[in-house]
Amino acid sequence: SAAAAAAAVRLLRLRPARVRIVPPAGDDALRPPAPAGTPEGDASRARLAAERERFGLPERYFVYPGRYDARQDVGTLLAALGRLASSGRPARLAKAVAWPPRVLVLGASPDDRAALARQAFEAGVGDALAFAPGLAAERAALLRAGARASLHPVLADASALPVLDALAMGTPIVGSAVGAVPEAVGSAGLLVPPRDPDRLAAAMRAAWAEERVHRAIAGI
């Protein structure tokens, strides 16, 4: 990424003319869902509805596919969820849409899941998270593609590969404007500074409740 190249030039004292950027890309196997009204699209939506029911998810949900290490800004995410839960339901949000937002957490190990569940409970947002560990790649991709947005609150990210994977499926991003994330996201998301729960909550609220905003970042 350009961000990684700039860091290499600065930290390793490389000559910029000797650095070549080969932009990373998402997984070639990831694709947007087929359109509704087609046999493939209708079958995909039926599978997604079954998966949502299995994990107790409403029709509208966020997904958090993040790695579970020091690069992640999980504390800010949980604080933002707390602000959304206490801020009241948006006036223009359709009655059929759940509030506050639910977040599906993918790929957490048992230890990561226990630690995140404990943090969420301490932050008063334990009910906001649903966990789906150890899913086959096809099931995880289906849930990621069906999400309202993919959450990427990070403190550092040199490649933004989870962002690129989400965008390959047509899922917009709500995350942090650090590292390679801005160059990967472009106009397909809402990015805020790290460690700012108020601004992250505002971005999540807009992506969840404002149809005009969501259509713009999803390219609809």
PDB file of N, CA and C in Angstrom, residues 93-178:
ATOM      1  N   LEU A  93     -35.753   6.387  11.498  1.00  0.00           N
ATOM      2  CA  LEU A  93     -35.496   4.969  11.290  1.00  0.00           C
ATOM      3  C   LEU A  93     -36.817   4.205  11.252  1.00  0.00           C
ATOM      4  N   ALA A  94     -37.004   3.390  10.239  1.00  0.00           N
ATOM      5  CA  ALA A  94     -38.246   2.612  10.097  1.00  0.00           C
ATOM      6  C   ALA A  94     -38.464   1.743  11.327  1.00  0.00           C
ATOM      7  N   LYS A  95     -39.725   1.599  11.713  1.00  0.00           N
ATOM      8  CA  LYS A  95     -40.054   0.841  12.918  1.00  0.00           C
ATOM      9  C   LYS A  95     -39.621  -0.612  12.825  1.00  0.00           C
ATOM     10  N   ALA A  96     -39.572  -1.146  11.611  1.00  0.00           N
ATOM     11  CA  ALA A  96     -39.213  -2.550  11.442  1.00  0.00           C
ATOM     12  C   ALA A  96     -37.711  -2.806  11.616  1.00  0.00           C
ATOM     13  N   VAL A  97     -36.910  -1.739  11.643  1.00  0.00           N
ATOM     14  CA  VAL A  97     -35.452  -1.894  11.745  1.00  0.00           C
ATOM     15  C   VAL A  97     -35.031  -1.904  13.210  1.00  0.00           C
ATOM     16  N   ALA A  98     -34.187  -2.850  13.563  1.00  0.00           N
ATOM     17  CA  ALA A  98     -33.755  -2.987  14.960  1.00  0.00           C
ATOM     18  C   ALA A  98     -32.934  -1.785  15.402  1.00  0.00           C
ATOM     19  N   TRP A  99     -33.033  -1.471  16.675  1.00  0.00           N
ATOM     20  CA  TRP A  99     -32.196  -0.460  17.320  1.00  0.00           C
ATOM     21  C   TRP A  99     -32.014  -0.846  18.769  1.00  0.00           C
ATOM     22  N   PRO A 100     -30.845  -0.701  19.355  1.00  0.00           N
ATOM     23  CA  PRO A 100     -29.584  -0.249  18.760  1.00  0.00           C
ATOM     24  C   PRO A 100     -28.984  -1.302  17.835  1.00  0.00           C
ATOM     25  N   PRO A 101     -27.950  -0.945  17.076  1.00  0.00           N
ATOM     26  CA  PRO A 101     -27.368  -1.893  16.117  1.00  0.00           C
ATOM     27  C   PRO A 101     -26.822  -3.145  16.791  1.00  0.00           C
ATOM     28  N   ARG A 102     -26.926  -4.265  16.060  1.00  0.00           N
ATOM     29  CA  ARG A 102     -26.296  -5.510  16.476  1.00  0.00           C
ATOM     30  C   ARG A 102     -25.050  -5.725  15.627  1.00  0.00           C
ATOM     31  N   VAL A 103     -24.052  -6.339  16.219  1.00  0.00           N
ATOM     32  CA  VAL A 103     -22.776  -6.583  15.543  1.00  0.00           C
ATOM     33  C   VAL A 103     -22.465  -8.074  15.596  1.00  0.00           C
ATOM     34  N   LEU A 104     -22.246  -8.667  14.423  1.00  0.00           N
ATOM     35  CA  LEU A 104     -21.822 -10.055  14.345  1.00  0.00           C
ATOM     36  C   LEU A 104     -20.304 -10.100  14.349  1.00  0.00           C
ATOM     37  N   VAL A 105     -19.741 -10.816  15.315  1.00  0.00           N
ATOM     38  CA  VAL A 105     -18.287 -10.941  15.472  1.00  0.00           C
ATOM     39  C   VAL A 105     -17.851 -12.264  14.865  1.00  0.00           C
ATOM     40  N   LEU A 106     -16.992 -12.195  13.863  1.00  0.00           N
ATOM     41  CA  LEU A 106     -16.530 -13.389  13.158  1.00  0.00           C
ATOM     42  C   LEU A 106     -15.115 -13.770  13.565  1.00  0.00           C
ATOM     43  N   GLY A 107     -14.852 -15.067  13.565  1.00  0.00           N
ATOM     44  CA  GLY A 107     -13.483 -15.553  13.627  1.00  0.00           C
ATOM     45  C   GLY A 107     -12.765 -15.461  14.946  1.00  0.00           C
ATOM     46  N   ALA A 108     -13.457 -15.148  16.021  1.00  0.00           N
ATOM     47  CA  ALA A 108     -12.778 -15.026  17.316  1.00  0.00           C
ATOM     48  C   ALA A 108     -12.483 -16.407  17.896  1.00  0.00           C
ATOM     49  N   SER A 109     -11.274 -16.582  18.396  1.00  0.00           N
ATOM     50  CA  SER A 109     -10.930 -17.813  19.100  1.00  0.00           C
ATOM     51  C   SER A 109     -11.694 -17.848  20.424  1.00  0.00           C
ATOM     52  N   PRO A 110     -11.747 -19.001  21.098  1.00  0.00           N
ATOM     53  CA  PRO A 110     -12.416 -19.037  22.404  1.00  0.00           C
ATOM     54  C   PRO A 110     -11.872 -18.003  23.388  1.00  0.00           C
ATOM     55  N   ASP A 111     -10.554 -17.821  23.433  1.00  0.00           N
ATOM     56  CA  ASP A 111      -9.978 -16.825  24.341  1.00  0.00           C
ATOM     57  C   ASP A 111     -10.373 -15.410  23.925  1.00  0.00           C
ATOM     58  N   ASP A 112     -10.301 -15.127  22.614  1.00  0.00           N
ATOM     59  CA  ASP A 112     -10.678 -13.801  22.134  1.00  0.00           C
ATOM     60  C   ASP A 112     -12.151 -13.533  22.404  1.00  0.00           C
ATOM     61  N   ARG A 113     -12.974 -14.547  22.183  1.00  0.00           N
ATOM     62  CA  ARG A 113     -14.408 -14.385  22.415  1.00  0.00           C
ATOM     63  C   ARG A 113     -14.688 -14.095  23.886  1.00  0.00           C
ATOM     64  N   ALA A 114     -14.039 -14.824  24.777  1.00  0.00           N
ATOM     65  CA  ALA A 114     -14.255 -14.605  26.211  1.00  0.00           C
ATOM     66  C   ALA A 114     -13.822 -13.192  26.614  1.00  0.00           C
ATOM     67  N   ALA A 115     -12.664 -12.758  26.108  1.00  0.00           N
ATOM     68  CA  ALA A 115     -12.173 -11.431  26.460  1.00  0.00           C
ATOM     69  C   ALA A 115     -13.087 -10.341  25.914  1.00  0.00           C
ATOM     70  N   LEU A 116     -13.548 -10.498  24.660  1.00  0.00           N
ATOM     71  CA  LEU A 116     -14.413  -9.485  24.062  1.00  0.00           C
ATOM     72  C   LEU A 116     -15.775  -9.461  24.742  1.00  0.00           C
ATOM     73  N   ALA A 117     -16.310 -10.639  25.076  1.00  0.00           N
ATOM     74  CA  ALA A 117     -17.594 -10.698  25.770  1.00  0.00           C
ATOM     75  C   ALA A 117     -17.498 -10.025  27.137  1.00  0.00           C
ATOM     76  N   ARG A 118     -16.377 -10.226  27.824  1.00  0.00           N
ATOM     77  CA  ARG A 118     -16.186  -9.595  29.131  1.00  0.00           C
ATOM     78  C   ARG A 118     -16.101  -8.079  28.985  1.00  0.00           C
ATOM     79  N   GLN A 119     -15.344  -7.611  27.996  1.00  0.00           N
ATOM     80  CA  GLN A 119     -15.240  -6.170  27.765  1.00  0.00           C
ATOM     81  C   GLN A 119     -16.600  -5.568  27.422  1.00  0.00           C
ATOM     82  N   ALA A 120     -17.366  -6.277  26.585  1.00  0.00           N
ATOM     83  CA  ALA A 120     -18.685  -5.776  26.192  1.00  0.00           C
ATOM     84  C   ALA A 120     -19.618  -5.704  27.397  1.00  0.00           C
ATOM     85  N   PHE A 121     -19.554  -6.716  28.259  1.00  0.00           N
ATOM     86  CA  PHE A 121     -20.390  -6.709  29.468  1.00  0.00           C
ATOM     87  C   PHE A 121     -20.014  -5.535  30.366  1.00  0.00           C
ATOM     88  N   GLU A 122     -18.723  -5.303  30.537  1.00  0.00           N
ATOM     89  CA  GLU A 122     -18.279  -4.198  31.383  1.00  0.00           C
ATOM     90  C   GLU A 122     -18.671  -2.849  30.793  1.00  0.00           C
ATOM     91  N   ALA A 123     -18.753  -2.789  29.454  1.00  0.00           N
ATOM     92  CA  ALA A 123     -19.147  -1.546  28.791  1.00  0.00           C
ATOM     93  C   ALA A 123     -20.666  -1.391  28.715  1.00  0.00           C
ATOM     94  N   GLY A 124     -21.409  -2.407  29.175  1.00  0.00           N
ATOM     95  CA  GLY A 124     -22.869  -2.347  29.158  1.00  0.00           C
ATOM     96  C   GLY A 124     -23.490  -2.626  27.810  1.00  0.00           C
ATOM     97  N   VAL A 125     -22.741  -3.281  26.910  1.00  0.00           N
ATOM     98  CA  VAL A 125     -23.271  -3.545  25.566  1.00  0.00           C
ATOM     99  C   VAL A 125     -23.155  -5.030  25.215  1.00  0.00           C
ATOM    100  N   GLY A 126     -23.225  -5.884  26.217  1.00  0.00           N
ATOM    101  CA  GLY A 126     -23.108  -7.315  25.964  1.00  0.00           C
ATOM    102  C   GLY A 126     -24.139  -7.836  24.987  1.00  0.00           C
ATOM    103  N   ASP A 127     -25.347  -7.284  25.020  1.00  0.00           N
ATOM    104  CA  ASP A 127     -26.410  -7.748  24.128  1.00  0.00           C
ATOM    105  C   ASP A 127     -26.214  -7.288  22.687  1.00  0.00           C
ATOM    106  N   ALA A 128     -25.285  -6.379  22.454  1.00  0.00           N
ATOM    107  CA  ALA A 128     -25.090  -5.854  21.095  1.00  0.00           C
ATOM    108  C   ALA A 128     -24.281  -6.796  20.222  1.00  0.00           C
ATOM    109  N   LEU A 129     -23.590  -7.754  20.831  1.00  0.00           N
ATOM    110  CA  LEU A 129     -22.698  -8.624  20.072  1.00  0.00           C
ATOM    111  C   LEU A 129     -23.281 -10.016  19.914  1.00  0.00           C
ATOM    112  N   ALA A 130     -23.107 -10.583  18.718  1.00  0.00           N
ATOM    113  CA  ALA A 130     -23.393 -11.990  18.452  1.00  0.00           C
ATOM    114  C   ALA A 130     -22.109 -12.600  17.910  1.00  0.00           C
ATOM    115  N   PHE A 131     -21.784 -13.803  18.338  1.00  0.00           N
ATOM    116  CA  PHE A 131     -20.519 -14.423  17.966  1.00  0.00           C
ATOM    117  C   PHE A 131     -20.746 -15.589  17.011  1.00  0.00           C
ATOM    118  N   ALA A 132     -19.907 -15.645  15.971  1.00  0.00           N
ATOM    119  CA  ALA A 132     -19.969 -16.741  15.008  1.00  0.00           C
ATOM    120  C   ALA A 132     -18.552 -17.230  14.749  1.00  0.00           C
ATOM    121  N   PRO A 133     -17.981 -17.991  15.676  1.00  0.00           N
ATOM    122  CA  PRO A 133     -16.599 -18.451  15.501  1.00  0.00           C
ATOM    123  C   PRO A 133     -16.529 -19.698  14.628  1.00  0.00           C
ATOM    124  N   GLY A 134     -15.394 -19.876  13.989  1.00  0.00           N
ATOM    125  CA  GLY A 134     -15.113 -21.138  13.311  1.00  0.00           C
ATOM    126  C   GLY A 134     -16.011 -21.471  12.136  1.00  0.00           C
ATOM    127  N   LEU A 135     -16.516 -20.475  11.429  1.00  0.00           N
ATOM    128  CA  LEU A 135     -17.382 -20.754  10.285  1.00  0.00           C
ATOM    129  C   LEU A 135     -16.556 -21.139   9.067  1.00  0.00           C
ATOM    130  N   ALA A 136     -17.136 -21.992   8.224  1.00  0.00           N
ATOM    131  CA  ALA A 136     -16.531 -22.260   6.924  1.00  0.00           C
ATOM    132  C   ALA A 136     -16.498 -20.968   6.120  1.00  0.00           C
ATOM    133  N   ALA A 137     -15.539 -20.864   5.219  1.00  0.00           N
ATOM    134  CA  ALA A 137     -15.332 -19.629   4.467  1.00  0.00           C
ATOM    135  C   ALA A 137     -16.587 -19.194   3.721  1.00  0.00           C
ATOM    136  N   GLU A 138     -17.328 -20.137   3.160  1.00  0.00           N
ATOM    137  CA  GLU A 138     -18.525 -19.791   2.390  1.00  0.00           C
ATOM    138  C   GLU A 138     -19.599 -19.181   3.287  1.00  0.00           C
ATOM    139  N   ARG A 139     -19.785 -19.724   4.493  1.00  0.00           N
ATOM    140  CA  ARG A 139     -20.789 -19.186   5.412  1.00  0.00           C
ATOM    141  C   ARG A 139     -20.373 -17.807   5.909  1.00  0.00           C
ATOM    142  N   ALA A 140     -19.094 -17.649   6.243  1.00  0.00           N
ATOM    143  CA  ALA A 140     -18.620 -16.344   6.706  1.00  0.00           C
ATOM    144  C   ALA A 140     -18.774 -15.296   5.620  1.00  0.00           C
ATOM    145  N   ALA A 141     -18.460 -15.656   4.371  1.00  0.00           N
ATOM    146  CA  ALA A 141     -18.595 -14.706   3.262  1.00  0.00           C
ATOM    147  C   ALA A 141     -20.048 -14.304   3.063  1.00  0.00           C
ATOM    148  N   LEU A 142     -20.965 -15.233   3.207  1.00  0.00           N
ATOM    149  CA  LEU A 142     -22.386 -14.932   3.054  1.00  0.00           C
ATOM    150  C   LEU A 142     -22.836 -13.909   4.095  1.00  0.00           C
ATOM    151  N   LEU A 143     -22.410 -14.088   5.327  1.00  0.00           N
ATOM    152  CA  LEU A 143     -22.793 -13.166   6.394  1.00  0.00           C
ATOM    153  C   LEU A 143     -22.119 -11.808   6.217  1.00  0.00           C
ATOM    154  N   ARG A 144     -20.891 -11.793   5.750  1.00  0.00           N
ATOM    155  CA  ARG A 144     -20.210 -10.518   5.512  1.00  0.00           C
ATOM    156  C   ARG A 144     -20.874  -9.751   4.371  1.00  0.00           C
ATOM    157  N   ALA A 145     -21.263 -10.468   3.316  1.00  0.00           N
ATOM    158  CA  ALA A 145     -21.896  -9.811   2.178  1.00  0.00           C
ATOM    159  C   ALA A 145     -23.276  -9.277   2.529  1.00  0.00           C
ATOM    160  N   GLY A 146     -23.947  -9.897   3.495  1.00  0.00           N
ATOM    161  CA  GLY A 146     -25.295  -9.470   3.856  1.00  0.00           C
ATOM    162  C   GLY A 146     -25.349  -8.370   4.899  1.00  0.00           C
ATOM    163  N   ALA A 147     -24.181  -7.946   5.415  1.00  0.00           N
ATOM    164  CA  ALA A 147     -24.154  -6.952   6.483  1.00  0.00           C
ATOM    165  C   ALA A 147     -24.433  -5.551   5.958  1.00  0.00           C
ATOM    166  N   ARG A 148     -24.980  -4.729   6.830  1.00  0.00           N
ATOM    167  CA  ARG A 148     -25.211  -3.322   6.482  1.00  0.00           C
ATOM    168  C   ARG A 148     -23.892  -2.613   6.202  1.00  0.00           C
ATOM    169  N   ALA A 149     -22.876  -2.912   6.994  1.00  0.00           N
ATOM    170  CA  ALA A 149     -21.526  -2.381   6.804  1.00  0.00           C
ATOM    171  C   ALA A 149     -20.566  -3.265   7.577  1.00  0.00           C
ATOM    172  N   SER A 150     -19.299  -3.204   7.185  1.00  0.00           N
ATOM    173  CA  SER A 150     -18.251  -3.931   7.870  1.00  0.00           C
ATOM    174  C   SER A 150     -17.465  -2.944   8.728  1.00  0.00           C
ATOM    175  N   LEU A 151     -17.264  -3.288   9.992  1.00  0.00           N
ATOM    176  CA  LEU A 151     -16.632  -2.380  10.943  1.00  0.00           C
ATOM    177  C   LEU A 151     -15.135  -2.655  11.026  1.00  0.00           C
ATOM    178  N   HIS A 152     -14.336  -1.586  10.908  1.00  0.00           N
ATOM    179  CA  HIS A 152     -12.873  -1.717  10.956  1.00  0.00           C
ATOM    180  C   HIS A 152     -12.272  -0.623  11.821  1.00  0.00           C
ATOM    181  N   PRO A 153     -12.540  -0.664  13.120  1.00  0.00           N
ATOM    182  CA  PRO A 153     -11.899   0.296  14.026  1.00  0.00           C
ATOM    183  C   PRO A 153     -10.489  -0.183  14.352  1.00  0.00           C
ATOM    184  N   VAL A 154      -9.491   0.481  13.808  1.00  0.00           N
ATOM    185  CA  VAL A 154      -8.115   0.015  13.975  1.00  0.00           C
ATOM    186  C   VAL A 154      -7.208   1.165  14.401  1.00  0.00           C
ATOM    187  N   LEU A 155      -6.080   0.793  14.984  1.00  0.00           N
ATOM    188  CA  LEU A 155      -5.043   1.756  15.339  1.00  0.00           C
ATOM    189  C   LEU A 155      -3.913   1.753  14.323  1.00  0.00           C
ATOM    190  N   ALA A 156      -3.757   0.642  13.607  1.00  0.00           N
ATOM    191  CA  ALA A 156      -2.732   0.522  12.571  1.00  0.00           C
ATOM    192  C   ALA A 156      -3.170  -0.546  11.592  1.00  0.00           C
ATOM    193  N   ASP A 157      -2.899  -0.316  10.305  1.00  0.00           N
ATOM    194  CA  ASP A 157      -3.229  -1.313   9.285  1.00  0.00           C
ATOM    195  C   ASP A 157      -2.432  -0.985   8.024  1.00  0.00           C
ATOM    196  N   ALA A 158      -1.423  -1.776   7.731  1.00  0.00           N
ATOM    197  CA  ALA A 158      -0.539  -1.486   6.605  1.00  0.00           C
ATOM    198  C   ALA A 158      -1.085  -1.960   5.273  1.00  0.00           C
ATOM    199  N   SER A 159      -2.009  -2.962   5.297  1.00  0.00           N
ATOM    200  CA  SER A 159      -2.489  -3.536   4.040  1.00  0.00           C
ATOM    201  C   SER A 159      -3.983  -3.364   3.807  1.00  0.00           C
ATOM    202  N   ALA A 160      -4.767  -3.248   4.870  1.00  0.00           N
ATOM    203  CA  ALA A 160      -6.230  -3.117   4.782  1.00  0.00           C
ATOM    204  C   ALA A 160      -6.871  -4.293   4.054  1.00  0.00           C
ATOM    205  N   LEU A 161      -6.321  -5.479   4.193  1.00  0.00           N
ATOM    206  CA  LEU A 161      -6.881  -6.629   3.483  1.00  0.00           C
ATOM    207  C   LEU A 161      -8.316  -6.959   3.909  1.00  0.00           C
ATOM    208  N   PRO A 162      -8.675  -6.900   5.204  1.00  0.00           N
ATOM    209  CA  PRO A 162     -10.085  -7.142   5.538  1.00  0.00           C
ATOM    210  C   PRO A 162     -11.022  -6.132   4.887  1.00  0.00           C
ATOM    211  N   VAL A 163     -10.553  -4.898   4.726  1.00  0.00           N
ATOM    212  CA  VAL A 163     -11.345  -3.876   4.047  1.00  0.00           C
ATOM    213  C   VAL A 163     -11.547  -4.251   2.590  1.00  0.00           C
ATOM    214  N   LEU A 164     -10.488  -4.661   1.920  1.00  0.00           N
ATOM    215  CA  LEU A 164     -10.577  -5.030   0.514  1.00  0.00           C
ATOM    216  C   LEU A 164     -11.487  -6.235   0.318  1.00  0.00           C
ATOM    217  N   ASP A 165     -11.445  -7.195   1.247  1.00  0.00           N
ATOM    218  CA  ASP A 165     -12.333  -8.352   1.155  1.00  0.00           C
ATOM    219  C   ASP A 165     -13.801  -7.923   1.273  1.00  0.00           C
ATOM    220  N   ALA A 166     -14.071  -7.028   2.215  1.00  0.00           N
ATOM    221  CA  ALA A 166     -15.449  -6.549   2.377  1.00  0.00           C
ATOM    222  C   ALA A 166     -15.927  -5.819   1.125  1.00  0.00           C
ATOM    223  N   LEU A 167     -15.084  -4.970   0.585  1.00  0.00           N
ATOM    224  CA  LEU A 167     -15.467  -4.206  -0.602  1.00  0.00           C
ATOM    225  C   LEU A 167     -15.653  -5.119  -1.810  1.00  0.00           C
ATOM    226  N   ALA A 168     -14.894  -6.214  -1.879  1.00  0.00           N
ATOM    227  CA  ALA A 168     -15.064  -7.160  -2.982  1.00  0.00           C
ATOM    228  C   ALA A 168     -16.461  -7.781  -2.972  1.00  0.00           C
ATOM    229  N   MET A 169     -17.095  -7.821  -1.796  1.00  0.00           N
ATOM    230  CA  MET A 169     -18.452  -8.365  -1.680  1.00  0.00           C
ATOM    231  C   MET A 169     -19.515  -7.286  -1.739  1.00  0.00           C
ATOM    232  N   GLY A 170     -19.106  -6.048  -1.935  1.00  0.00           N
ATOM    233  CA  GLY A 170     -20.072  -4.961  -2.011  1.00  0.00           C
ATOM    234  C   GLY A 170     -20.511  -4.426  -0.671  1.00  0.00           C
ATOM    235  N   THR A 171     -19.780  -4.747   0.405  1.00  0.00           N
ATOM    236  CA  THR A 171     -20.150  -4.293   1.746  1.00  0.00           C
ATOM    237  C   THR A 171     -19.359  -3.037   2.089  1.00  0.00           C
ATOM    238  N   PRO A 172     -20.029  -1.922   2.375  1.00  0.00           N
ATOM    239  CA  PRO A 172     -19.299  -0.688   2.695  1.00  0.00           C
ATOM    240  C   PRO A 172     -18.628  -0.767   4.065  1.00  0.00           C
ATOM    241  N   ILE A 173     -17.790   0.227   4.338  1.00  0.00           N
ATOM    242  CA  ILE A 173     -16.924   0.209   5.506  1.00  0.00           C
ATOM    243  C   ILE A 173     -17.269   1.349   6.455  1.00  0.00           C
ATOM    244  N   VAL A 174     -17.233   1.059   7.752  1.00  0.00           N
ATOM    245  CA  VAL A 174     -17.180   2.095   8.785  1.00  0.00           C
ATOM    246  C   VAL A 174     -15.944   1.783   9.614  1.00  0.00           C
ATOM    247  N   GLY A 175     -14.991   2.710   9.642  1.00  0.00           N
ATOM    248  CA  GLY A 175     -13.753   2.381  10.323  1.00  0.00           C
ATOM    249  C   GLY A 175     -12.873   3.576  10.596  1.00  0.00           C
ATOM    250  N   SER A 176     -11.585   3.288  10.787  1.00  0.00           N
ATOM    251  CA  SER A 176     -10.618   4.305  11.189  1.00  0.00           C
ATOM    252  C   SER A 176      -9.796   4.770  10.000  1.00  0.00           C
ATOM    253  N   ALA A 177      -9.528   6.053   9.970  1.00  0.00           N
ATOM    254  CA  ALA A 177      -8.730   6.650   8.896  1.00  0.00           C
ATOM    255  C   ALA A 177      -7.255   6.562   9.254  1.00  0.00           C
ATOM    256  N   VAL A 178      -6.715   5.354   9.221  1.00  0.00           N
ATOM    257  CA  VAL A 178      -5.306   5.144   9.535  1.00  0.00           C
ATOM    258  C   VAL A 178      -4.691   4.204   8.510  1.00  0.00           C
TER     259      VAL A 178
END
